[in-house]
Amino acid sequence: MSDPRRQQWSATAYDTHARFVSDLAGGVLEWLAPRAGERILDLGCGDGVLTEELKSQGAHVTGVDSSESFIEATKARGVDARLMDGQALTFTAEFDAVFSNAALHWMPDAAAVIDGVSRALKPGGRFVAEFGGHGNVAAIVTAMRAVGLSRGGDLALANPWYFPAPRAYQRLLEGHGFTVKRIALVPRPTALKTGMAEWLLLFRKPFFAQFGADAEAALAQAVDLLHPALCDADGNWTADYVRLRVEAFT
Ligand code: BEZ
């Protein structure tokens, strides 16, 4: 049986509740500026929407992800995709660029990720990524922590993510031999068309599942806590996203 504390992905649920993730990737794609004929690794490719986009621009793309559901969805788009933990990449000097959108915050061993990226790149290759930065989903995490505190839950399950500040991430990259060309925090309040409860269930089910028969009540409590901060008068929810965007060279 799978570990109930582990994040599980369904490409179908992701398509319904999180399509905004790839829809909002224009900025980081501009930083990548893929060129026809380049070999590009899409690290944490998710359901492959952006991997396919890179392929359509003429790049030779490989996607990797640790979710079987996502790898199946990516392959179904006709894109090369492999099941692989981004913290244990197995490529050596194969890629002109490593690209990553909205995935690195799921990989807490950032040093292992950067090691693998450095090894995967050809000399002079570039690493262009966007993921959650310091302060990302702060209100959402705080609400879950409040729910966890009131119910005696495991607070670690409220925030399993890696959201570094730019200076800390730059130091880590430089410590692995990268030269950082640009790095920035980009606040990006993000509309949640299908609502907050769906976001919480898609991205943090293990936190709520720990409360067993009270999981639904815990979810409703979190939504209630968040309502004044993140829901407008018309009932529209916004997530308090802050992205960290970076371009670095080996
Ligand atoms: C994000 O894309 O910032 C994110 C996604 C899921 C959970 C937390 C953050």
mmCIF file with all atom_site columns, N, CA and C in Angstrom, residues 212-248:
data_model
loop_
_atom_site.group_PDB
_atom_site.id
_atom_site.type_symbol
_atom_site.label_atom_id
_atom_site.label_alt_id
_atom_site.label_comp_id
_atom_site.label_asym_id
_atom_site.label_entity_id
_atom_site.label_seq_id
_atom_site.pdbx_PDB_ins_code
_atom_site.Cartn_x
_atom_site.Cartn_y
_atom_site.Cartn_z
_atom_site.occupancy
_atom_site.B_iso_or_equiv
_atom_site.pdbx_formal_charge
_atom_site.auth_seq_id
_atom_site.auth_comp_id
_atom_site.auth_asym_id
_atom_site.auth_atom_id
_atom_site.pdbx_PDB_model_num
ATOM 1   N N  . GLY A 1 212 ? -8.330  11.348 9.977   1.00 0.00 ? 212 GLY A N  1
ATOM 2   C CA . GLY A 1 212 ? -9.240  10.204 9.850   1.00 0.00 ? 212 GLY A CA 1
ATOM 3   C C  . GLY A 1 212 ? -10.677 10.647 9.608   1.00 0.00 ? 212 GLY A C  1
ATOM 4   N N  . ALA A 1 213 ? -11.574 10.210 10.502  1.00 0.00 ? 213 ALA A N  1
ATOM 5   C CA . ALA A 1 213 ? -13.000 10.513 10.341  1.00 0.00 ? 213 ALA A CA 1
ATOM 6   C C  . ALA A 1 213 ? -13.269 12.016 10.411  1.00 0.00 ? 213 ALA A C  1
ATOM 7   N N  . ASP A 1 214 ? -12.326 12.782 10.972  1.00 0.00 ? 214 ASP A N  1
ATOM 8   C CA . ASP A 1 214 ? -12.521 14.237 11.087  1.00 0.00 ? 214 ASP A CA 1
ATOM 9   C C  . ASP A 1 214 ? -11.852 15.017 9.943   1.00 0.00 ? 214 ASP A C  1
ATOM 10  N N  . ALA A 1 215 ? -11.417 14.289 8.918   1.00 0.00 ? 215 ALA A N  1
ATOM 11  C CA . ALA A 1 215 ? -10.693 14.960 7.820   1.00 0.00 ? 215 ALA A CA 1
ATOM 12  C C  . ALA A 1 215 ? -11.542 16.063 7.180   1.00 0.00 ? 215 ALA A C  1
ATOM 13  N N  . GLU A 1 216 ? -12.812 15.763 6.945   1.00 0.00 ? 216 GLU A N  1
ATOM 14  C CA . GLU A 1 216 ? -13.676 16.763 6.284   1.00 0.00 ? 216 GLU A CA 1
ATOM 15  C C  . GLU A 1 216 ? -13.869 17.993 7.161   1.00 0.00 ? 216 GLU A C  1
ATOM 16  N N  . ALA A 1 217 ? -14.020 17.755 8.474   1.00 0.00 ? 217 ALA A N  1
ATOM 17  C CA . ALA A 1 217 ? -14.193 18.880 9.405   1.00 0.00 ? 217 ALA A CA 1
ATOM 18  C C  . ALA A 1 217 ? -12.911 19.720 9.445   1.00 0.00 ? 217 ALA A C  1
ATOM 19  N N  . ALA A 1 218 ? -11.763 19.053 9.398   1.00 0.00 ? 218 ALA A N  1
ATOM 20  C CA . ALA A 1 218 ? -10.483 19.782 9.404   1.00 0.00 ? 218 ALA A CA 1
ATOM 21  C C  . ALA A 1 218 ? -10.342 20.625 8.141   1.00 0.00 ? 218 ALA A C  1
ATOM 22  N N  . LEU A 1 219 ? -10.777 20.056 7.022   1.00 0.00 ? 219 LEU A N  1
ATOM 23  C CA . LEU A 1 219 ? -10.718 20.790 5.751   1.00 0.00 ? 219 LEU A CA 1
ATOM 24  C C  . LEU A 1 219 ? -11.628 22.018 5.812   1.00 0.00 ? 219 LEU A C  1
ATOM 25  N N  . ALA A 1 220 ? -12.837 21.836 6.325   1.00 0.00 ? 220 ALA A N  1
ATOM 26  C CA . ALA A 1 220 ? -13.787 22.958 6.410   1.00 0.00 ? 220 ALA A CA 1
ATOM 27  C C  . ALA A 1 220 ? -13.234 24.040 7.346   1.00 0.00 ? 220 ALA A C  1
ATOM 28  N N  . GLN A 1 221 ? -12.568 23.617 8.407   1.00 0.00 ? 221 GLN A N  1
ATOM 29  C CA . GLN A 1 221 ? -11.968 24.586 9.351   1.00 0.00 ? 221 GLN A CA 1
ATOM 30  C C  . GLN A 1 221 ? -10.876 25.417 8.650   1.00 0.00 ? 221 GLN A C  1
ATOM 31  N N  . ALA A 1 222 ? -10.047 24.758 7.844   1.00 0.00 ? 222 ALA A N  1
ATOM 32  C CA . ALA A 1 222 ? -8.986  25.483 7.120   1.00 0.00 ? 222 ALA A CA 1
ATOM 33  C C  . ALA A 1 222 ? -9.601  26.476 6.135   1.00 0.00 ? 222 ALA A C  1
ATOM 34  N N  . VAL A 1 223 ? -10.627 26.026 5.407   1.00 0.00 ? 223 VAL A N  1
ATOM 35  C CA . VAL A 1 223 ? -11.272 26.904 4.424   1.00 0.00 ? 223 VAL A CA 1
ATOM 36  C C  . VAL A 1 223 ? -11.875 28.115 5.133   1.00 0.00 ? 223 VAL A C  1
ATOM 37  N N  . ASP A 1 224 ? -12.519 27.877 6.275   1.00 0.00 ? 224 ASP A N  1
ATOM 38  C CA . ASP A 1 224 ? -13.108 28.982 7.062   1.00 0.00 ? 224 ASP A CA 1
ATOM 39  C C  . ASP A 1 224 ? -12.052 29.992 7.496   1.00 0.00 ? 224 ASP A C  1
ATOM 40  N N  . LEU A 1 225 ? -10.918 29.467 7.974   1.00 0.00 ? 225 LEU A N  1
ATOM 41  C CA . LEU A 1 225 ? -9.838  30.360 8.428   1.00 0.00 ? 225 LEU A CA 1
ATOM 42  C C  . LEU A 1 225 ? -9.311  31.216 7.282   1.00 0.00 ? 225 LEU A C  1
ATOM 43  N N  . LEU A 1 226 ? -9.258  30.627 6.089   1.00 0.00 ? 226 LEU A N  1
ATOM 44  C CA . LEU A 1 226 ? -8.678  31.332 4.943   1.00 0.00 ? 226 LEU A CA 1
ATOM 45  C C  . LEU A 1 226 ? -9.651  32.299 4.281   1.00 0.00 ? 226 LEU A C  1
ATOM 46  N N  . HIS A 1 227 ? -10.921 32.103 4.529   1.00 0.00 ? 227 HIS A N  1
ATOM 47  C CA . HIS A 1 227 ? -11.941 32.862 3.805   1.00 0.00 ? 227 HIS A CA 1
ATOM 48  C C  . HIS A 1 227 ? -11.724 34.379 3.858   1.00 0.00 ? 227 HIS A C  1
ATOM 49  N N  . PRO A 1 228 ? -11.523 34.974 5.057   1.00 0.00 ? 228 PRO A N  1
ATOM 50  C CA . PRO A 1 228 ? -11.392 36.443 5.087   1.00 0.00 ? 228 PRO A CA 1
ATOM 51  C C  . PRO A 1 228 ? -10.171 36.941 4.302   1.00 0.00 ? 228 PRO A C  1
ATOM 52  N N  . ALA A 1 229 ? -9.110  36.145 4.244   1.00 0.00 ? 229 ALA A N  1
ATOM 53  C CA . ALA A 1 229 ? -7.882  36.625 3.591   1.00 0.00 ? 229 ALA A CA 1
ATOM 54  C C  . ALA A 1 229 ? -7.868  36.357 2.098   1.00 0.00 ? 229 ALA A C  1
ATOM 55  N N  . LEU A 1 230 ? -8.418  35.241 1.654   1.00 0.00 ? 230 LEU A N  1
ATOM 56  C CA . LEU A 1 230 ? -8.167  34.821 0.269   1.00 0.00 ? 230 LEU A CA 1
ATOM 57  C C  . LEU A 1 230 ? -9.426  34.654 -0.591  1.00 0.00 ? 230 LEU A C  1
ATOM 58  N N  . CYS A 1 231 ? -10.598 34.991 -0.030  1.00 0.00 ? 231 CYS A N  1
ATOM 59  C CA . CYS A 1 231 ? -11.828 34.889 -0.841  1.00 0.00 ? 231 CYS A CA 1
ATOM 60  C C  . CYS A 1 231 ? -12.458 36.275 -0.952  1.00 0.00 ? 231 CYS A C  1
ATOM 61  N N  . ASP A 1 232 ? -12.766 36.714 -2.166  1.00 0.00 ? 232 ASP A N  1
ATOM 62  C CA . ASP A 1 232 ? -13.342 38.057 -2.305  1.00 0.00 ? 232 ASP A CA 1
ATOM 63  C C  . ASP A 1 232 ? -14.863 38.031 -2.109  1.00 0.00 ? 232 ASP A C  1
ATOM 64  N N  . ALA A 1 233 ? -15.481 39.215 -2.191  1.00 0.00 ? 233 ALA A N  1
ATOM 65  C CA . ALA A 1 233 ? -16.908 39.345 -1.895  1.00 0.00 ? 233 ALA A CA 1
ATOM 66  C C  . ALA A 1 233 ? -17.774 38.556 -2.880  1.00 0.00 ? 233 ALA A C  1
ATOM 67  N N  . ASP A 1 234 ? -17.214 38.248 -4.061  1.00 0.00 ? 234 ASP A N  1
ATOM 68  C CA . ASP A 1 234 ? -17.974 37.481 -5.049  1.00 0.00 ? 234 ASP A CA 1
ATOM 69  C C  . ASP A 1 234 ? -17.714 35.982 -4.948  1.00 0.00 ? 234 ASP A C  1
ATOM 70  N N  . GLY A 1 235 ? -16.948 35.594 -3.931  1.00 0.00 ? 235 GLY A N  1
ATOM 71  C CA . GLY A 1 235 ? -16.697 34.152 -3.748  1.00 0.00 ? 235 GLY A CA 1
ATOM 72  C C  . GLY A 1 235 ? -15.522 33.614 -4.553  1.00 0.00 ? 235 GLY A C  1
ATOM 73  N N  . ASN A 1 236 ? -14.689 34.524 -5.093  1.00 0.00 ? 236 ASN A N  1
ATOM 74  C CA . ASN A 1 236 ? -13.523 34.077 -5.879  1.00 0.00 ? 236 ASN A CA 1
ATOM 75  C C  . ASN A 1 236 ? -12.312 33.888 -4.965  1.00 0.00 ? 236 ASN A C  1
ATOM 76  N N  . TRP A 1 237 ? -11.680 32.714 -5.070  1.00 0.00 ? 237 TRP A N  1
ATOM 77  C CA . TRP A 1 237 ? -10.510 32.419 -4.244  1.00 0.00 ? 237 TRP A CA 1
ATOM 78  C C  . TRP A 1 237 ? -9.213  32.742 -4.989  1.00 0.00 ? 237 TRP A C  1
ATOM 79  N N  . THR A 1 238 ? -8.235  33.225 -4.219  1.00 0.00 ? 238 THR A N  1
ATOM 80  C CA . THR A 1 238 ? -6.905  33.502 -4.762  1.00 0.00 ? 238 THR A CA 1
ATOM 81  C C  . THR A 1 238 ? -5.875  32.851 -3.844  1.00 0.00 ? 238 THR A C  1
ATOM 82  N N  . ALA A 1 239 ? -4.912  32.156 -4.421  1.00 0.00 ? 239 ALA A N  1
ATOM 83  C CA . ALA A 1 239 ? -3.818  31.589 -3.614  1.00 0.00 ? 239 ALA A CA 1
ATOM 84  C C  . ALA A 1 239 ? -2.660  32.580 -3.576  1.00 0.00 ? 239 ALA A C  1
ATOM 85  N N  . ASP A 1 240 ? -2.018  32.688 -2.410  1.00 0.00 ? 240 ASP A N  1
ATOM 86  C CA . ASP A 1 240 ? -0.948  33.681 -2.216  1.00 0.00 ? 240 ASP A CA 1
ATOM 87  C C  . ASP A 1 240 ? 0.398   33.109 -2.686  1.00 0.00 ? 240 ASP A C  1
ATOM 88  N N  . TYR A 1 241 ? 0.498   32.916 -4.004  1.00 0.00 ? 241 TYR A N  1
ATOM 89  C CA . TYR A 1 241 ? 1.725   32.352 -4.589  1.00 0.00 ? 241 TYR A CA 1
ATOM 90  C C  . TYR A 1 241 ? 2.835   33.408 -4.680  1.00 0.00 ? 241 TYR A C  1
ATOM 91  N N  . VAL A 1 242 ? 4.038   32.960 -4.401  1.00 0.00 ? 242 VAL A N  1
ATOM 92  C CA . VAL A 1 242 ? 5.252   33.763 -4.630  1.00 0.00 ? 242 VAL A CA 1
ATOM 93  C C  . VAL A 1 242 ? 6.233   32.837 -5.343  1.00 0.00 ? 242 VAL A C  1
ATOM 94  N N  . ARG A 1 243 ? 6.626   33.170 -6.557  1.00 0.00 ? 243 ARG A N  1
ATOM 95  C CA . ARG A 1 243 ? 7.545   32.308 -7.304  1.00 0.00 ? 243 ARG A CA 1
ATOM 96  C C  . ARG A 1 243 ? 8.987   32.752 -7.127  1.00 0.00 ? 243 ARG A C  1
ATOM 97  N N  . LEU A 1 244 ? 9.893   31.804 -7.186  1.00 0.00 ? 244 LEU A N  1
ATOM 98  C CA . LEU A 1 244 ? 11.322  32.104 -7.311  1.00 0.00 ? 244 LEU A CA 1
ATOM 99  C C  . LEU A 1 244 ? 11.717  31.704 -8.725  1.00 0.00 ? 244 LEU A C  1
ATOM 100 N N  . ARG A 1 245 ? 12.221  32.681 -9.490  1.00 0.00 ? 245 ARG A N  1
ATOM 101 C CA . ARG A 1 245 ? 12.609  32.398 -10.879 1.00 0.00 ? 245 ARG A CA 1
ATOM 102 C C  . ARG A 1 245 ? 14.123  32.577 -11.002 1.00 0.00 ? 245 ARG A C  1
ATOM 103 N N  . VAL A 1 246 ? 14.763  31.664 -11.702 1.00 0.00 ? 246 VAL A N  1
ATOM 104 C CA . VAL A 1 246 ? 16.236  31.711 -11.747 1.00 0.00 ? 246 VAL A CA 1
ATOM 105 C C  . VAL A 1 246 ? 16.755  31.245 -13.106 1.00 0.00 ? 246 VAL A C  1
ATOM 106 N N  . GLU A 1 247 ? 17.858  31.884 -13.518 1.00 0.00 ? 247 GLU A N  1
ATOM 107 C CA . GLU A 1 247 ? 18.624  31.387 -14.686 1.00 0.00 ? 247 GLU A CA 1
ATOM 108 C C  . GLU A 1 247 ? 20.080  31.338 -14.270 1.00 0.00 ? 247 GLU A C  1
ATOM 109 N N  . ALA A 1 248 ? 20.689  30.177 -14.458 1.00 0.00 ? 248 ALA A N  1
ATOM 110 C CA . ALA A 1 248 ? 22.087  29.998 -14.048 1.00 0.00 ? 248 ALA A CA 1
ATOM 111 C C  . ALA A 1 248 ? 22.811  29.136 -15.081 1.00 0.00 ? 248 ALA A C  1
#
